[in-house]
Coordinates of C-alpha atoms and ligand atoms in Angstrom, one line a residue:
X1 CA -17.0 51.1 -42.2
X2 CA -15.2 52.1 -39.1
X3 CA -11.4 51.4 -39.1
X4 CA -11.3 49.7 -35.8
X5 CA -14.5 47.6 -36.4
X6 CA -11.9 45.2 -38.5
X7 CA -9.5 44.8 -35.6
X8 CA -9.5 41.3 -34.1
X9 CA -7.7 39.7 -31.0
X10 CA -6.4 36.4 -30.6
X11 CA -7.4 33.8 -27.9
X12 CA -4.5 31.9 -26.4
X13 CA -4.6 28.6 -24.8
X14 CA -2.6 29.2 -21.5
X15 CA -1.1 25.7 -21.5
X16 CA 0.3 25.7 -25.1
X17 CA 0.4 29.4 -25.8
X18 CA -1.2 28.5 -29.1
X19 CA -3.9 30.7 -30.5
X20 CA -7.2 28.9 -30.4
X21 CA -9.4 31.6 -31.9
X22 CA -9.7 35.1 -33.1
X23 CA -12.7 37.4 -32.4
X24 CA -13.6 40.8 -33.1
X25 CA -12.6 43.9 -30.9
X26 CA -15.9 45.9 -30.8
X27 CA -15.1 49.7 -31.0
X28 CA -16.8 51.7 -28.3
X29 CA -19.3 53.0 -30.9
X30 CA -20.6 49.4 -30.9
X31 CA -22.0 49.6 -27.5
X32 CA -24.9 51.7 -28.4
X33 CA -25.9 49.5 -31.3
X34 CA -25.8 46.6 -28.8
X35 CA -28.0 48.4 -26.5
X36 CA -30.5 49.2 -29.1
X37 CA -30.7 45.8 -30.2
X38 CA -31.3 44.6 -26.7
X39 CA -34.0 47.2 -26.2
X40 CA -35.9 45.7 -29.3
X41 CA -35.2 42.2 -28.0
X42 CA -36.7 43.4 -24.6
X43 CA -39.9 44.4 -26.3
X44 CA -40.4 40.8 -27.6
X45 CA -39.2 38.9 -24.8
X46 CA -40.8 40.8 -21.9
X47 CA -44.3 40.0 -23.7
X48 CA -43.8 36.2 -23.4
X49 CA -45.2 34.3 -20.6
X50 CA -43.2 32.9 -17.7
X51 CA -43.7 29.3 -18.7
X52 CA -42.4 30.0 -22.3
X53 CA -39.4 31.5 -20.8
X54 CA -39.0 28.8 -18.3
X55 CA -39.0 26.2 -21.3
X56 CA -36.5 28.2 -23.0
X57 CA -34.1 27.8 -20.1
X58 CA -34.5 24.1 -20.2
X59 CA -34.0 24.0 -23.7
X60 CA -30.6 26.0 -23.3
X61 CA -29.8 23.4 -20.4
X62 CA -30.4 20.3 -22.8
X63 CA -28.4 22.0 -25.6
X64 CA -25.6 22.3 -23.2
X65 CA -25.7 18.9 -22.1
X66 CA -25.8 17.7 -25.9
X67 CA -22.7 19.6 -26.4
X68 CA -21.0 18.8 -23.0
X69 CA -17.6 17.5 -24.3
X70 CA -17.3 20.4 -26.9
X71 CA -18.1 23.1 -24.4
X72 CA -15.9 21.6 -21.6
X73 CA -12.8 21.2 -24.1
X74 CA -13.4 24.6 -25.4
X75 CA -13.3 26.2 -21.8
X76 CA -10.6 24.0 -20.8
X77 CA -8.6 25.2 -23.9
X78 CA -9.6 29.0 -23.1
X79 CA -8.7 29.1 -19.4
X80 CA -6.5 26.1 -18.6
X81 CA -8.9 24.2 -16.2
X82 CA -8.4 20.3 -16.3
X83 CA -11.0 19.3 -18.6
X84 CA -12.9 17.1 -16.3
X85 CA -13.2 20.0 -14.0
X86 CA -14.5 22.2 -16.9
X87 CA -17.0 19.6 -17.5
X88 CA -18.4 19.6 -14.0
X89 CA -18.0 23.3 -13.2
X90 CA -18.6 24.8 -16.6
X91 CA -21.3 22.5 -18.1
X92 CA -23.0 20.5 -15.4
X93 CA -23.4 23.3 -12.8
X94 CA -24.7 25.9 -15.2
X95 CA -27.2 23.4 -16.5
X96 CA -28.3 22.9 -13.0
X97 CA -28.5 26.5 -12.5
X98 CA -30.5 27.1 -15.8
X99 CA -33.1 24.2 -14.6
X100 CA -33.1 25.7 -11.1
X101 CA -34.4 29.0 -12.5
X102 CA -37.0 27.4 -14.7
X103 CA -38.2 25.8 -11.4
X104 CA -38.0 29.0 -9.4
X105 CA -39.8 31.1 -12.0
X106 CA -42.7 28.8 -11.9
X107 CA -43.3 29.6 -8.2
X108 CA -42.1 33.1 -8.0
X109 CA -44.4 35.7 -6.8
X110 CA -44.9 37.5 -9.9
X111 CA -48.5 38.8 -9.1
X112 CA -49.5 39.2 -5.5
X113 CA -51.7 41.4 -3.1
X114 CA -50.4 43.5 -0.4
X115 CA -52.1 44.3 3.0
X116 CA -54.2 47.1 1.4
X117 CA -55.5 45.1 -1.3
X118 CA -53.4 46.5 -4.1
X119 CA -51.8 44.2 -6.7
X120 CA -48.0 44.0 -6.4
X121 CA -46.6 42.9 -9.9
X122 CA -43.1 41.9 -10.5
X123 CA -41.6 42.1 -14.1
X124 CA -38.5 42.1 -16.1
X125 CA -36.4 45.3 -15.2
X126 CA -35.4 45.9 -18.8
X127 CA -32.2 45.6 -20.6
X128 CA -29.2 44.1 -18.5
X129 CA -25.5 44.8 -19.1
X130 CA -23.6 41.8 -17.8
X131 CA -19.9 41.9 -17.5
X132 CA -18.0 38.9 -16.4
X133 CA -14.4 37.6 -15.7
X134 CA -12.4 34.6 -17.1
X135 CA -12.0 32.1 -14.3
X136 CA -15.4 30.2 -14.3
X137 CA -16.5 31.7 -17.5
X138 CA -19.6 29.5 -18.4
X139 CA -21.0 29.5 -14.8
X140 CA -20.6 33.3 -14.3
X141 CA -22.3 34.1 -17.8
X142 CA -25.3 31.6 -16.8
X143 CA -25.5 32.8 -13.2
X144 CA -26.7 36.2 -14.9
X145 CA -28.3 35.1 -18.1
X146 CA -30.6 32.5 -16.4
X147 CA -32.2 34.8 -14.0
X148 CA -32.5 37.8 -16.5
X149 CA -34.0 35.8 -19.3
X150 CA -36.6 34.1 -17.0
X151 CA -37.4 37.6 -15.7
X152 CA -38.1 38.7 -19.2
X153 CA -35.1 40.8 -19.4
X154 CA -32.7 41.1 -22.5
X155 CA -29.0 41.1 -22.0
X156 CA -25.9 42.7 -23.3
X157 CA -22.8 40.5 -22.3
X158 CA -19.2 41.5 -22.3
X159 CA -17.2 38.6 -21.4
X160 CA -13.6 38.9 -20.2
X161 CA -11.2 39.5 -22.9
X162 CA -9.2 36.3 -22.2
X163 CA -12.3 34.0 -22.7
X164 CA -14.8 35.2 -25.2
X165 CA -15.3 31.6 -27.2
X166 CA -17.3 30.0 -24.7
X167 CA -19.7 33.1 -24.7
X168 CA -20.0 33.0 -28.5
X169 CA -20.5 29.4 -28.3
X170 CA -23.5 30.0 -25.6
X171 CA -24.9 32.7 -28.2
X172 CA -24.8 30.2 -31.0
X173 CA -26.7 27.6 -28.9
X174 CA -29.3 30.3 -27.8
X175 CA -29.9 30.9 -31.4
X176 CA -30.3 27.4 -32.3
X177 CA -32.9 26.6 -29.6
X178 CA -35.1 29.5 -30.9
X179 CA -34.3 32.7 -28.4
X180 CA -35.6 35.5 -30.3
X181 CA -32.9 38.0 -32.0
X182 CA -31.9 40.8 -29.6
X183 CA -32.5 39.0 -26.2
X184 CA -29.0 37.7 -25.8
X185 CA -26.2 39.8 -27.3
X186 CA -22.6 39.2 -26.8
X187 CA -19.9 42.0 -27.3
X188 CA -16.3 41.0 -27.4
X189 CA -13.7 43.4 -27.0
X190 CA -11.8 45.3 -24.2
X191 CA -13.4 46.0 -21.0
X192 CA -11.8 49.5 -20.7
X193 CA -13.1 50.2 -24.3
X194 CA -16.4 48.6 -25.3
X195 CA -17.1 47.4 -21.5
X196 CA -16.9 51.0 -20.5
X197 CA -19.0 52.4 -23.5
X198 CA -21.6 49.9 -22.3
X199 CA -21.6 51.3 -18.8
X200 CA -21.7 54.9 -20.3
X201 CA -24.6 54.1 -22.6
X202 CA -28.2 55.1 -21.7
X203 CA -31.0 52.5 -22.0
X204 CA -30.0 49.9 -19.5
X205 CA -31.7 49.1 -16.2
X206 CA -29.4 46.9 -14.5
X207 CA -25.6 46.1 -14.6
X208 CA -24.6 42.6 -13.3
X209 CA -20.7 42.8 -12.8
X210 CA -18.4 40.0 -11.6
X211 CA -14.8 40.8 -11.3
X212 CA -12.3 42.7 -9.3
X213 CA -12.9 45.3 -6.5
X214 CA -11.3 48.1 -8.5
X215 CA -13.3 47.7 -11.6
X216 CA -16.5 46.9 -9.5
X217 CA -16.3 50.4 -7.5
X218 CA -16.2 52.2 -11.0
X219 CA -19.2 50.1 -12.2
X220 CA -21.1 50.9 -9.0
X221 CA -20.2 54.7 -9.6
X222 CA -21.3 54.9 -12.9
X223 CA -24.5 52.9 -12.7
X224 CA -25.3 55.2 -9.7
X225 CA -24.8 58.2 -12.0
X226 CA -27.4 56.6 -14.3
X227 CA -29.6 55.5 -11.5
X228 CA -29.4 52.0 -12.9
X229 CA -29.2 49.1 -10.5
X230 CA -25.9 47.6 -10.0
X231 CA -25.2 43.8 -8.8
X232 CA -21.5 43.4 -8.0
X233 CA -19.9 40.1 -7.2
X234 CA -16.3 41.0 -6.3
X235 CA -13.1 39.6 -4.6
X236 CA -12.4 37.6 -1.5
X237 CA -9.8 36.7 0.9
X238 CA -11.8 34.1 2.6
X239 CA -10.8 32.4 5.8
X240 CA -11.1 28.7 6.8
X241 CA -11.3 28.7 10.6
X242 CA -10.2 25.3 12.2
X243 CA -11.0 25.1 15.9
X244 CA -9.0 23.1 18.5
X245 CA -11.6 20.4 18.6
X246 CA -11.7 19.8 14.7
X247 CA -10.2 16.8 12.8
X248 CA -7.0 18.9 11.8
X249 CA -5.9 16.5 9.1
X250 CA -9.2 16.4 7.2
X251 CA -9.8 20.2 7.7
X252 CA -6.3 21.1 6.4
X253 CA -6.5 18.6 3.4
X254 CA -10.1 19.7 2.4
X255 CA -9.1 23.4 2.6
X256 CA -5.9 23.0 0.6
X257 CA -7.9 21.2 -2.1
X258 CA -10.8 23.7 -2.1
X259 CA -8.2 26.6 -2.2
X260 CA -6.6 25.1 -5.3
X261 CA -9.5 24.4 -7.5
X262 CA -9.1 26.0 -10.8
X263 CA -5.6 26.8 -9.8
X264 CA -6.7 28.9 -7.1
X265 CA -8.4 31.3 -9.5
X266 CA -11.6 31.4 -7.5
X267 CA -13.2 34.2 -5.9
X268 CA -14.4 32.3 -3.0
X269 CA -11.4 30.3 -2.6
X270 CA -10.5 29.8 1.3
X271 CA -7.1 31.3 1.0
X272 CA -6.4 32.1 4.6
X273 CA -6.4 29.0 6.8
X274 CA -6.5 29.9 10.4
X275 CA -5.3 27.0 13.0
X276 CA -4.9 26.8 16.6
X277 CA -1.3 28.1 17.3
X278 CA -0.4 24.8 19.0
X279 CA -1.1 22.9 15.8
X280 CA 0.5 25.5 13.3
X281 CA 3.6 23.4 12.5
X282 CA 1.4 20.2 12.0
X283 CA -1.0 22.1 9.8
X284 CA 1.8 23.6 7.5
X285 CA 3.1 20.1 7.2
X286 CA 0.0 18.5 6.1
X287 CA -0.8 21.4 3.7
X288 CA 2.6 21.1 2.2
X289 CA 2.2 17.4 1.6
X290 CA -1.3 18.2 -0.2
X291 CA 0.3 20.8 -2.3
X292 CA 3.1 18.7 -3.3
X293 CA 0.9 16.1 -4.5
X294 CA -0.8 18.0 -7.3
X295 CA 0.1 17.0 -10.8
X296 CA 0.4 20.2 -12.7
X297 CA 0.3 20.0 -16.5
X298 CA -1.7 19.7 -19.6
X299 CA -5.4 20.3 -18.8
X300 CA -6.6 17.8 -21.5
X301 CA -4.7 14.9 -19.7
X302 CA -7.2 13.2 -17.3
X303 CA -4.2 12.5 -14.8
X304 CA -3.6 16.3 -14.4
X305 CA -5.0 17.9 -11.1
X306 CA -3.8 21.5 -11.7
X307 CA -3.6 23.4 -15.1
X308 CA -1.8 26.7 -15.9
X309 CA -3.1 29.9 -14.6
X310 CA -4.9 32.0 -17.1
X311 CA -2.4 34.3 -18.4
X312 CA 1.3 35.2 -18.4
X313 CA 0.1 38.4 -16.6
X314 CA -1.8 36.3 -14.1
X315 CA 1.4 34.2 -13.3
X316 CA 3.3 37.2 -12.8
X317 CA 0.9 38.6 -10.4
X318 CA 1.2 35.5 -8.3
X319 CA 5.0 35.2 -8.5
X320 CA 5.1 39.1 -7.6
X321 CA 2.9 38.4 -4.4
X322 CA 5.2 35.4 -3.5
X323 CA 8.4 37.6 -4.1
X324 CA 7.1 40.4 -1.9
X325 CA 5.9 37.8 0.8
X326 CA 9.4 36.6 1.1
X327 CA 11.0 39.9 1.2
X328 CA 8.4 40.5 4.1
X329 CA 9.7 37.8 6.1
X330 CA 7.2 35.1 5.2
X331 CA 8.3 31.4 4.4
X332 CA 7.1 29.8 1.4
X333 CA 7.1 26.2 2.3
X334 CA 6.5 24.8 -1.0
X335 CA 5.5 26.0 -4.5
X336 CA 5.6 29.2 -6.6
X337 CA 7.9 27.4 -9.1
X338 CA 7.5 28.2 -12.9
X339 CA 11.1 27.1 -14.4
X340 CA 10.2 23.6 -15.2
X341 CA 8.0 24.8 -18.1
X342 CA 9.4 25.9 -21.4
X343 CA 5.7 26.9 -22.5
X344 CA 2.5 27.5 -20.8
X345 CA 1.7 29.5 -17.7
X346 CA 2.4 26.9 -15.1
X347 CA 3.1 27.5 -11.5
X348 CA 3.3 25.0 -8.6
X349 CA 0.8 25.5 -5.6
X350 CA 2.3 27.3 -3.0
X351 CA 1.9 27.2 0.8
X352 CA 2.8 30.3 2.8
X353 CA 3.4 30.7 6.5
X354 CA 5.0 32.9 9.1
X355 CA 2.9 35.8 8.0
X356 CA 2.1 38.8 10.0
X357 CA -1.6 39.9 10.1
X358 CA -0.8 43.1 8.4
X359 CA 1.1 41.5 5.5
X360 CA 0.1 42.1 2.0
X361 CA -0.1 38.2 1.4
X362 CA -2.5 38.1 4.3
X363 CA -4.8 40.9 3.4
X364 CA -5.0 40.9 -0.5
X365 CA -6.6 38.7 -3.1
X366 CA -3.6 36.9 -5.0
X367 CA -6.2 34.9 -7.3
X368 CA -3.8 32.0 -8.1
X369 CA -2.6 28.9 -6.2
X370 CA -1.5 30.3 -3.0
X371 CA -2.5 29.2 0.6
X372 CA -1.5 31.4 3.7
X373 CA -1.4 29.4 6.9
X374 CA -1.8 31.4 10.0
X375 CA -2.1 30.7 13.9
X376 CA -5.1 31.8 16.1
X377 CA -5.3 31.9 19.8
X378 CA -8.7 30.5 20.4
X379 CA -12.0 31.0 19.3
X380 CA -12.5 34.7 20.0
X381 CA -9.3 35.4 18.3
X382 CA -10.1 33.2 15.4
X383 CA -13.5 35.1 14.7
X384 CA -11.6 38.5 14.9
X385 CA -9.0 37.4 12.4
X386 CA -11.4 35.8 10.2
X387 CA -13.6 39.0 10.3
X388 CA -10.3 41.4 9.9
X389 CA -10.7 41.8 6.2
X390 CA -12.0 44.3 3.7
X391 CA -13.7 41.3 2.0
X392 CA -16.6 39.0 3.0
X393 CA -17.5 36.6 0.4
X394 CA -17.3 33.3 2.0
X395 CA -15.7 31.4 4.9
X396 CA -15.3 27.9 6.2
X397 CA -15.5 26.8 9.8
X398 CA -14.1 23.6 11.2
X399 CA -15.2 22.0 14.7
X400 CA -15.9 18.5 16.1
X401 CA -19.0 19.9 17.7
X402 CA -21.7 20.7 15.0
X403 CA -23.2 23.3 17.4
X404 CA -20.2 24.9 18.0
X405 CA -19.4 25.1 14.4
X406 CA -22.9 26.6 13.6
X407 CA -22.6 29.2 16.3
X408 CA -19.3 30.2 15.0
X409 CA -20.6 30.4 11.4
X410 CA -23.2 33.1 12.5
X411 CA -20.5 35.2 13.9
X412 CA -18.5 35.6 10.5
X413 CA -19.2 38.4 8.2
X414 CA -19.4 36.7 4.9
X415 CA -22.1 35.8 2.3
X416 CA -21.6 32.1 2.5
X417 CA -20.1 30.1 5.3
X418 CA -19.4 26.3 4.8
X419 CA -19.5 24.1 7.9
X420 CA -17.1 21.1 8.1
X421 CA -16.2 21.0 4.4
X422 CA -19.7 21.2 2.9
X423 CA -19.3 21.9 -0.8
X424 CA -21.8 23.6 -3.4
X425 CA -25.1 21.7 -2.8
X426 CA -26.4 19.6 -5.7
X427 CA -29.2 22.2 -6.1
X428 CA -27.3 25.5 -6.6
X429 CA -29.9 27.7 -5.0
X430 CA -28.1 29.1 -2.1
X431 CA -27.6 32.7 -2.4
X432 CA -24.1 33.7 -3.3
X433 CA -22.4 37.0 -2.9
X434 CA -20.5 39.4 -0.6
X435 CA -20.6 41.2 2.7
X436 CA -18.4 44.4 2.9
X437 CA -16.3 44.9 -0.2
X438 CA -17.0 41.7 -1.8
X439 CA -19.9 43.0 -3.3
X440 CA -23.6 44.1 -3.6
X441 CA -26.5 41.9 -4.2
X442 CA -26.8 38.0 -4.6
X443 CA -26.7 35.5 -7.4
X444 CA -28.4 32.1 -7.7
X445 CA -31.8 31.0 -6.3
X446 CA -34.7 33.3 -5.8
X447 CA -32.5 36.2 -4.3
X448 CA -30.6 36.0 -7.4
X449 CA -33.8 36.5 -9.5
X450 CA -34.9 39.6 -7.8
X451 CA -31.8 41.4 -8.9
X452 CA -33.6 41.4 -12.4
X453 CA -37.0 42.4 -11.4
X454 CA -38.8 45.5 -11.1
X455 CA -41.8 46.1 -8.7
X456 CA -45.1 47.8 -9.6
X457 CA -47.9 48.3 -7.1
X458 CA -51.3 48.8 -8.8
X459 CA -53.6 50.8 -6.5
X460 CA -57.2 51.3 -7.0
X461 CA -59.2 48.5 -8.7
X462 CA -56.3 46.2 -9.6
X463 CA -58.2 43.3 -10.3
X464 CA -60.8 44.6 -12.6
X465 CA -60.4 42.8 -16.0
X466 CA -59.1 39.6 -14.2
X467 CA -61.1 36.5 -14.9
Ligands
LIG8 P1 -11.7 42.5 -14.0 O1 -10.5 43.2 -14.3 O2 -12.4 43.3 -12.8 O3 -12.6 42.2 -15.1 C1 -13.9 41.8 -15.1 C2 -14.5 42.2 -16.3 O4 -14.6 43.7 -16.3 C3 -13.9 41.6 -17.5 O5 -14.8 41.4 -18.6 C4 -13.3 43.0 -18.0 O6 -13.0 43.0 -19.3 C5 -14.4 43.9 -17.8 N1 -13.7 45.4 -17.4 C6 -12.6 45.8 -17.2 N2 -12.5 47.3 -17.0 C7 -13.8 47.7 -17.4 C8 -14.4 48.8 -17.7 N3 -13.7 50.0 -17.4 N4 -15.8 48.9 -18.0 C9 -16.4 47.8 -18.0 N5 -16.0 46.7 -18.1 C10 -14.7 46.5 -17.6 O7 -11.5 41.2 -13.2 P2 -10.7 39.7 -13.8 O8 -9.4 40.1 -13.7 O9 -11.3 39.6 -15.1 O10 -11.4 38.8 -12.8 C11 -10.8 38.4 -11.4 C12 -11.5 39.0 -10.5 O11 -12.9 38.7 -10.4 C13 -11.0 38.6 -8.9 O12 -10.9 39.9 -8.2 C14 -12.1 37.9 -8.4 O13 -12.1 37.6 -7.1 C15 -13.3 38.4 -8.9 N6 -14.4 37.3 -9.1 C16 -15.5 37.5 -8.3 C17 -16.4 36.5 -8.4 C18 -17.7 36.7 -7.5 O14 -18.5 36.1 -7.8 N7 -17.6 37.3 -6.3 C19 -16.4 35.4 -9.3 C20 -15.2 35.2 -10.1 C21 -14.2 36.4 -10.1 P3 -11.5 42.6 -19.9 O15 -11.4 41.3 -19.6 O16 -11.6 43.0 -21.4 O17 -10.5 43.6 -19.0
LIG9 MG1 -8.8 42.2 -15.8

């Protein structure tokens, strides 16, 4: 037995700092075993028909619904999200994603003809390495697992080190509904060790990664060297652009609440609120009031509206950004306080203003409850400021004139633009992903399925043998 194979790590509740589980730290050598298991699983799974795979997704959706409170309590304890938000975001949303993929698969163009009369066949690409972060853990896993499985791929998942328990719970549900062995494999451990070893393995065709820009660049480089496909969902510094004819109060209140979902640990959070210069003071005041109204505390208490951030390290990242912003001359209007808690990685939500356009806090992703409020000098300036970012994941536009808002939306370089506060649609099929350094590829909907599909043209007499 390998000595490292006995190593374990503790999963800590960020609200209580109590250990809530212990999971194995897979050594690097385990990666090749996991890939081999997935290759065997692929052989079995790719031979099933689309309807059988769609039904399996529906069974998983049902199993998740049947375990709704258990899974949301587990996720809340792992990540600190208020338990009611964990139920909607980490159970109800992924359940809808699973069902959407069952429907999409039933209508997908698996087998078509081109203008030359050749058959164009789509099929599962092979073994998928999925690497996910901790912030919306179940949603991020299902956004990869659902399309991969329905395409006929098998998956090796390396969940974030902070949040492995929900992944293991999902794996147990998959087993209970009869998903064949080897089709969904979970490897827990460190990204830098077993995650890296998975990337360096031969035998996978797709790597689907969600996480930071820094790790994402590396994933893309390694996948490139293997000529494997990489889908990268990375960070953001998303703008909310408020035009002079918008309802300022609604725009600011909605943006603050959206920014602070999951204690701001949300890749598409609108973290730069851009308002007309003449309304800046008013906007800062409204934002400060909303921030001050949060009930920060125990995520299992239904009255809580913001839990802790995910780890002590993440809390220190956030306070570090705020300290540097202050020494850069910015004003932290409210928030960023940690001292009232003896236990737990809590932090009050922060509103920051008097920020220069080149300041770190205006450009870098904080990944915590921090909203920057900045002034723009009219629509042209607002577009330039919104697009002046390395990132391009998401954006929000606000105008009293729907036509003007729609025209503005088309000028913004981001993978998703939300008009006047529209939220995630009930049917989660709109493509999600980044322009520029926010990523490559799209998740959700039919375009999300394309990432896991390989294409074959059959020339000659492609329909001989067909009924
Ligand atoms: P991260 O540090 O990039 O980690 C993401 C995943 O990669 C984790 O599972 C991590 O494992 C693993 N990893 C780290 N180094 C690796 C390596 N060398 N090889 C293979 N895997 C490796 O990101 P994070 O701090 O967990 O998450 C926050 C970031 O994710 C933010 O930047 C956020 O914007 C982004 N995000 C993007 C989206 C999106 O859809 N665009 C959604 C959510 C979050 P360990 O946990 O063990 O380190
Ligand atoms: Mg990390």
